[in-house]
Tab-separated table of C-alpha atoms in Angstrom:
chain	number	residue	atom	x	y	z
A	392	ARG	CA	31.376	-20.321	5.973
A	393	LYS	CA	27.953	-21.536	7.313
A	394	PRO	CA	26.515	-24.584	5.291
A	395	VAL	CA	23.301	-23.849	3.441
A	396	GLY	CA	20.431	-26.108	4.777
A	397	ASN	CA	17.757	-27.850	2.676
A	398	GLU	CA	15.096	-25.378	3.596
A	399	ASN	CA	12.461	-24.632	0.893
A	400	TYR	CA	11.527	-21.032	1.267
A	401	SER	CA	9.047	-21.161	-1.419
A	402	VAL	CA	6.743	-23.634	0.277
A	403	SER	CA	3.779	-21.863	1.744
A	404	VAL	CA	3.175	-22.340	5.425
A	405	PRO	CA	-0.399	-22.574	6.621
A	406	SER	CA	-1.460	-19.503	8.567
A	407	ASP	CA	-4.667	-18.272	10.274
A	408	PRO	CA	-7.591	-17.734	7.834
A	409	VAL	CA	-7.938	-14.209	6.403
A	410	GLU	CA	-11.273	-12.818	5.204
A	411	LEU	CA	-11.140	-10.409	2.270
A	412	LEU	CA	-13.770	-8.271	1.017
A	413	VAL	CA	-13.579	-7.600	-2.823
A	414	PRO	CA	-13.962	-3.838	-3.680
A	415	PRO	CA	-16.460	-2.938	-6.347
A	416	GLU	CA	-13.662	-2.041	-8.802
A	417	CYS	CA	-12.702	-5.674	-8.913
A	418	ALA	CA	-16.089	-6.889	-9.935
A	419	GLY	CA	-15.737	-9.193	-13.015
A	420	LEU	CA	-12.088	-9.915	-12.710
A	421	ARG	CA	-10.876	-13.388	-12.375
A	422	LEU	CA	-10.317	-14.627	-8.784
A	423	ASP	CA	-6.467	-14.871	-9.272
A	424	GLN	CA	-6.473	-11.230	-10.496
A	425	VAL	CA	-8.456	-9.979	-7.464
A	426	LEU	CA	-6.164	-12.011	-5.109
A	427	ALA	CA	-3.086	-10.535	-6.785
A	428	ARG	CA	-4.546	-7.027	-6.229
A	429	LEU	CA	-5.447	-7.633	-2.755
A	430	LEU	CA	-2.314	-9.664	-1.765
A	431	PRO	CA	0.575	-8.036	-3.826
A	432	GLU	CA	3.015	-9.663	-1.545
A	433	HIS	CA	2.229	-13.151	-3.091
A	434	SER	CA	2.769	-14.195	-6.734
A	435	ARG	CA	-0.241	-14.821	-8.922
A	436	THR	CA	1.224	-18.273	-9.400
A	437	ARG	CA	1.311	-18.954	-5.727
A	438	LEU	CA	-2.243	-17.364	-5.281
A	439	ALA	CA	-3.627	-19.618	-8.104
A	440	ALA	CA	-2.219	-22.741	-6.415
A	441	TRP	CA	-3.837	-21.876	-3.168
A	442	VAL	CA	-7.176	-21.733	-5.053
A	443	ARG	CA	-6.469	-25.054	-6.630
A	444	GLU	CA	-5.645	-26.565	-3.364
A	445	SER	CA	-9.131	-25.132	-1.959
A	446	ARG	CA	-7.424	-22.944	0.416
A	447	VAL	CA	-9.273	-19.886	-1.029
A	448	PRO	CA	-13.045	-20.645	-0.743
A	449	VAL	CA	-15.506	-18.092	-2.357
A	450	ASP	CA	-18.719	-17.682	-0.311
A	451	GLY	CA	-17.484	-20.960	1.658
A	452	GLU	CA	-17.180	-22.937	-1.455
A	453	PRO	CA	-14.197	-24.239	-3.364
A	454	ALA	CA	-13.445	-22.040	-6.450
A	455	ALA	CA	-11.258	-22.021	-9.513
A	456	PRO	CA	-8.651	-19.376	-10.325
A	457	ARG	CA	-10.435	-18.216	-13.448
A	458	LEU	CA	-13.835	-17.677	-11.573
A	459	ALA	CA	-15.190	-14.314	-12.411
A	460	VAL	CA	-15.783	-12.466	-9.116
A	461	ASP	CA	-19.035	-10.914	-8.316
A	462	VAL	CA	-19.419	-8.296	-5.866
A	463	ASP	CA	-22.701	-7.776	-3.732
A	464	ALA	CA	-24.338	-4.429	-4.081
């Protein structure tokens, strides 16, 4: 048997920035809810952590997971 290492696969690895456009049907939802819809491969817990770590700016500014997202017309 191969020994199991100490790798922590739940730790997020920094990657290149991604720009997301929020669709109109997401207007008024919380930022963590919008991110969960646009990035379903990640848990809402992880997405909220990224927001708290200031890794998810909104219009270039730090945001909170509970921020209500506004969609420009």
